[in-house]
XYZ file of C-alpha atoms in Angstrom:
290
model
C -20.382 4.325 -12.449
C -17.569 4.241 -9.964
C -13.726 5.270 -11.376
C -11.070 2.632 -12.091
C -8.177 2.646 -9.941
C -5.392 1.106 -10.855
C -2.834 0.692 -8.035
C 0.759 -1.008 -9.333
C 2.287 -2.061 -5.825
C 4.707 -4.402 -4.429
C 4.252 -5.456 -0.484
C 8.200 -5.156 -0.409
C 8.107 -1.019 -1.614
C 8.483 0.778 1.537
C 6.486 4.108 -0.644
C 3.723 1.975 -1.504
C 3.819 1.634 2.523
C 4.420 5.224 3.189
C 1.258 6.415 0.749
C -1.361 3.979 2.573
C -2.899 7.435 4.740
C -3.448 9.107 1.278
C -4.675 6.039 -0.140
C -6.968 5.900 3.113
C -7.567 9.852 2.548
C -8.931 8.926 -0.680
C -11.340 6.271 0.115
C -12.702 8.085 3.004
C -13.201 10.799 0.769
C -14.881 9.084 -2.634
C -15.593 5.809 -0.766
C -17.306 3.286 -3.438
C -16.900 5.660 -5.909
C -13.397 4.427 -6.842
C -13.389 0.855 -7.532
C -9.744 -0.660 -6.751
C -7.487 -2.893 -8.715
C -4.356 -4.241 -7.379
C -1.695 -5.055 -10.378
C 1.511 -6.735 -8.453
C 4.767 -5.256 -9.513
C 7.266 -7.728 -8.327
C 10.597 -5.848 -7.845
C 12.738 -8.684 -6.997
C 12.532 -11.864 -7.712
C 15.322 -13.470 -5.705
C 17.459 -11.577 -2.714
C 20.131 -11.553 -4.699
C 18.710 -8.990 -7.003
C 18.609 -6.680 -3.862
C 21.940 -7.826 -2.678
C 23.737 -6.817 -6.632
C 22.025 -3.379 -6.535
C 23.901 -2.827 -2.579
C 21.230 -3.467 -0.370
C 21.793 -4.737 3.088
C 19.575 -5.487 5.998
C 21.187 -2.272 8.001
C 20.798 -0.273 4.733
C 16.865 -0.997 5.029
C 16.794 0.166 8.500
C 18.093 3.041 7.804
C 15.626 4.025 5.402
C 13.123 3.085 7.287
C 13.974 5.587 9.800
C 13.997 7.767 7.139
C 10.188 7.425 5.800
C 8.674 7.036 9.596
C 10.432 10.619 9.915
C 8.973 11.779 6.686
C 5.272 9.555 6.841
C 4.750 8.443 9.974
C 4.219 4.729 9.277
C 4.910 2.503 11.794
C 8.158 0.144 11.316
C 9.957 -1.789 12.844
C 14.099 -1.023 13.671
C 15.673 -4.931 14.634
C 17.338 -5.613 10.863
C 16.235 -8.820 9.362
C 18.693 -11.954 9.094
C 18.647 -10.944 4.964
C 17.483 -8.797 2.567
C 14.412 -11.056 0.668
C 12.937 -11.273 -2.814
C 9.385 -10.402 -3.242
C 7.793 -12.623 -5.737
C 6.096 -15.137 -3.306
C 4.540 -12.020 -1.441
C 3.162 -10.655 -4.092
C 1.617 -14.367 -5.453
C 0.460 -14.117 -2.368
C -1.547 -11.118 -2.633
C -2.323 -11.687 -6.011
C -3.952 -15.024 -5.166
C -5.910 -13.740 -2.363
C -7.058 -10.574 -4.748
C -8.012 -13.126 -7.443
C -10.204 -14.559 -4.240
C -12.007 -11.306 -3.873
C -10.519 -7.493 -4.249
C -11.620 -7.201 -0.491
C -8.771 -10.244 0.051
C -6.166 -8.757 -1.941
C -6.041 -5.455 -0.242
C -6.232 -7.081 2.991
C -3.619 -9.960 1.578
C -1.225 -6.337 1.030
C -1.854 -4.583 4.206
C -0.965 -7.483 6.275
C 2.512 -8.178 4.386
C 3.486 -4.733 4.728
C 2.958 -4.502 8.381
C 5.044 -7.862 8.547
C 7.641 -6.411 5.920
C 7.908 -2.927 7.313
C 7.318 -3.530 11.104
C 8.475 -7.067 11.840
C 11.710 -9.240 11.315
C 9.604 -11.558 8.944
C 10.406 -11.928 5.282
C 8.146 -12.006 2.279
C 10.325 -14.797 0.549
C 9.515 -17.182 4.012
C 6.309 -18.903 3.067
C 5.841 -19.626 7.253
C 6.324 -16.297 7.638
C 3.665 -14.913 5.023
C 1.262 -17.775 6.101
C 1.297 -16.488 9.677
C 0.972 -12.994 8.542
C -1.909 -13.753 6.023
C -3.688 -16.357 9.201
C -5.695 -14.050 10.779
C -7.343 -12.421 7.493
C -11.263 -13.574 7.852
C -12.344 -15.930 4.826
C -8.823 -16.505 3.537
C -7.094 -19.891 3.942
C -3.428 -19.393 4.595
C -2.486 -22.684 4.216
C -4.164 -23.272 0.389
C -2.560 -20.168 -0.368
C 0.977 -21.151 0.479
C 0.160 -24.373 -1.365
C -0.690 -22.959 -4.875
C 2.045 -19.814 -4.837
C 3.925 -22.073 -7.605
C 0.802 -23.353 -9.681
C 1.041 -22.638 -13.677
C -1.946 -20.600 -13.517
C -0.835 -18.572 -10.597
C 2.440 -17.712 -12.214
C 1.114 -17.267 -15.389
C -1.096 -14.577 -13.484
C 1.814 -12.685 -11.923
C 3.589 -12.459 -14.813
C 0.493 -10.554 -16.797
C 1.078 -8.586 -13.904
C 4.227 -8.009 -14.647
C 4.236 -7.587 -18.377
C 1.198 -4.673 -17.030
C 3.372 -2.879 -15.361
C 6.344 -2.915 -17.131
C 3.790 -1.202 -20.059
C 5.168 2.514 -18.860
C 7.497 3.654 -21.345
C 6.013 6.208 -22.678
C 3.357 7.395 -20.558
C 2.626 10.134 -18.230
C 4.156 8.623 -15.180
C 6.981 7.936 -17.600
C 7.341 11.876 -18.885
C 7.143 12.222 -15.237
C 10.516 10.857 -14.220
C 8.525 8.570 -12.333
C 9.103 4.987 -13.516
C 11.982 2.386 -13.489
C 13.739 0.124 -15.215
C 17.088 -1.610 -14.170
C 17.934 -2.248 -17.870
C 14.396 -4.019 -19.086
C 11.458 -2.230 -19.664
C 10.061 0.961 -18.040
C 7.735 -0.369 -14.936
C 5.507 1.664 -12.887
C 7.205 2.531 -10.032
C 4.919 1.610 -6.411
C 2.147 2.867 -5.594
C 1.676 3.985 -9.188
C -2.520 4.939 -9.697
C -4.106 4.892 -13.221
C -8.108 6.595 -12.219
C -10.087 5.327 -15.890
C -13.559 6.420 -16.279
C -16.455 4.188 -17.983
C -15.325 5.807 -21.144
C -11.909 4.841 -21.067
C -10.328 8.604 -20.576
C -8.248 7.783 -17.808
C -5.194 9.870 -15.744
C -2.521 8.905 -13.982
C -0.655 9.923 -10.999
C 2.423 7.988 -11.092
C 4.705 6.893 -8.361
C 4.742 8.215 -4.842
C 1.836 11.413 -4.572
C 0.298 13.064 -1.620
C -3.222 13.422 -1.523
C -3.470 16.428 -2.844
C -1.892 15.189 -6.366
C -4.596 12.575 -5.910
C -7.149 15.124 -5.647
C -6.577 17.286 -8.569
C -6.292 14.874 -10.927
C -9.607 13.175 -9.789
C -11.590 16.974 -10.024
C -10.180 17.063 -13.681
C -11.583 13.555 -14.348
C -14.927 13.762 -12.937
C -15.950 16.951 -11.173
C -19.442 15.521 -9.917
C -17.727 13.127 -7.762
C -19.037 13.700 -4.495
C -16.650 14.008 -1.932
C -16.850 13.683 1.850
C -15.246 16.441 4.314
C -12.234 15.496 6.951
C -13.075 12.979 9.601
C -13.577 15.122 12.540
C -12.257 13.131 15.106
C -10.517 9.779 15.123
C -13.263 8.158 16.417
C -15.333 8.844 13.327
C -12.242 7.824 11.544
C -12.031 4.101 12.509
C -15.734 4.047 12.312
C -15.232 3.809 8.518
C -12.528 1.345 8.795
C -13.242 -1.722 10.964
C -9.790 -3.302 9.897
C -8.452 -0.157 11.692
C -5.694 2.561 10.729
C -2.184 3.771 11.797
C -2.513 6.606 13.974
C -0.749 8.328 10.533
C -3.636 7.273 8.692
C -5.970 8.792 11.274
C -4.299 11.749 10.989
C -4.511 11.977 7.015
C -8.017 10.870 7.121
C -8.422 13.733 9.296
C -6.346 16.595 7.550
C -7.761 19.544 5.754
C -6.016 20.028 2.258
C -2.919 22.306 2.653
C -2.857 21.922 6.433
C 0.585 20.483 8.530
C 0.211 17.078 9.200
C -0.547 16.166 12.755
C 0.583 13.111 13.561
C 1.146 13.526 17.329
C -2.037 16.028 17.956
C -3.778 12.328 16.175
C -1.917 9.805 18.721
C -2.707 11.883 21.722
C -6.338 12.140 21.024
C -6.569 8.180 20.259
C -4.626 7.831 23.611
C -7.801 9.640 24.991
C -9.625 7.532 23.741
C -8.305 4.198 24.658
C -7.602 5.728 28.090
C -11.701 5.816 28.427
C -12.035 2.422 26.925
C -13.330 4.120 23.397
C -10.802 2.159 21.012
C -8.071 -0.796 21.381
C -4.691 -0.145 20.574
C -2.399 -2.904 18.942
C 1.253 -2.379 19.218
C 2.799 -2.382 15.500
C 6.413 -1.495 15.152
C 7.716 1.922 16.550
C 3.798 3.076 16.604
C 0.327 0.951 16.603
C -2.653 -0.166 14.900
C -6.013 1.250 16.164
C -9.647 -0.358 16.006
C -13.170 0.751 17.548
């Protein structure tokens, strides 16, 4: 039977954003051996409880700069008109999860991209509905429509009574959670891996995929695990919705090796130099597709 994972994320947590190539590391690696859950944080309900804690629209640029340094994630550097809650994005992906899994992660990718890499803002329902459009077998439009139905917010908050269930655990001990004067929360992108029997681990807030990995070998060593992609083209091959050229490179890396980011883009250059792949420009980088 495939392992649990239970991701706590928020589309508005620019970690959450920055772990997506170990995250894509780890399902090219187990593939459907880990079966994914998305549990919605929801950090802020209203701007305003980003605009009491100091947050500005320059501050958030320049902390973006900071994580495409660090990551490599593409984002985008124009500052948005405001600083935005992120309750209706994560509704949003919550209702599109409670669709199908395959829905909700695709729901999440697509708000990031527009929260991290565009000037849109996951508190503009015109803005999520155009980022969530293009998503095969979703209807944007009956999504925007129900983001405020009783059962809907009844849903997100037992999503947010989950996650604020940390005090206490290993994520907690870790130094890894938050709480802002209520209870302790998981902090984005937060995994709990449970096997059939229950016994489950957690790697708590923001891990490379080497913390991944060693907690999965002490869960279940027979998990069968697939060696580095060794090019990009065999990357993308395993992910028709495409990856960053970061993600390429993660998917790519050898444990304990430098990551190579650039070495990556050049060779997917190559590549859609010859007519091999299709580049999409996202933010300060791009999106890449066989």
């Amino acid at each position: 039977m495939p392992i649990t994972v239970t991701h706590f994320t928020d589309p508005g947590c620019p970690w959450a954003y920055s772990a997506r190539p170990s995250h894509a590391a780890l399902r090219w690696r187990f593939g459907d051996q880990l079966d994914w859950h998305l549990v919605m944080i929801g950090l802020a309900e209203r701007p305003e409880a980003y605009e009491e804690r100091g947050y500005t629209p320059e501050g958030q640029i320049a902390g973006y700069r900071m994580f495409e340094a660090r990551f490599g994630m593409p984002f985008g550097f124009e500052p948005k008109v405001r600083v935005s809650g992120t309750s209706r994005g994560c509704r949003a992906v919550l209702i599109a999860r409670d669709q199908d899994p395959a829905l909700g992660e695709a729901a999440l990718r697509a708000l990031q991209f527009m929260q991290f890499a565009t000037t849109g803002r996951l508190d503009d329902d015109a803005a999520v509905r155009d980022a969530l459009a293009p998503i095969d077998g979703l209807d944007a439009d009956a999504l925007i429509a129900a983001l405020d139905d009783d059962d809907v917010l009844a849903r997100y908050e037992a999503d947010r009574a989950h996650t604020r269930s940390a005090e206490g655990t290993p994520t907690h001990a870790q130094g890894k959670t938050a709480s802002y004067g209520g209870p302790e929360r998981y902090t984005a992108p937060s995994l709990i891996f449970t096997r059939e029997d229950g016994t489950s681990l957690e790697a708590g807030g923001f891990q490379l995929t080497e913390g991944y990995d060693v907690v999965l070998a002490n869960l279940d060593p027979t998990l069968e695990r697939r060696t580095p992609a060794a090019d990009p083209a065999e990357a993308l091959a395993a992910f028709p919705e495409g990856l960053t050229t970061a993600e390429v490179a993660e998917v790519m890396r050898h444990d304990l090796r430098e990551h190579d980011i650039a070495g990556a883009g050049a060779a997917l250059d190559e590549l859609a130099a010859e007519g091999a792949v299709r580049r999409v420009p996202l933010g300060s980088d791009a999106l890449w597709t066989i």
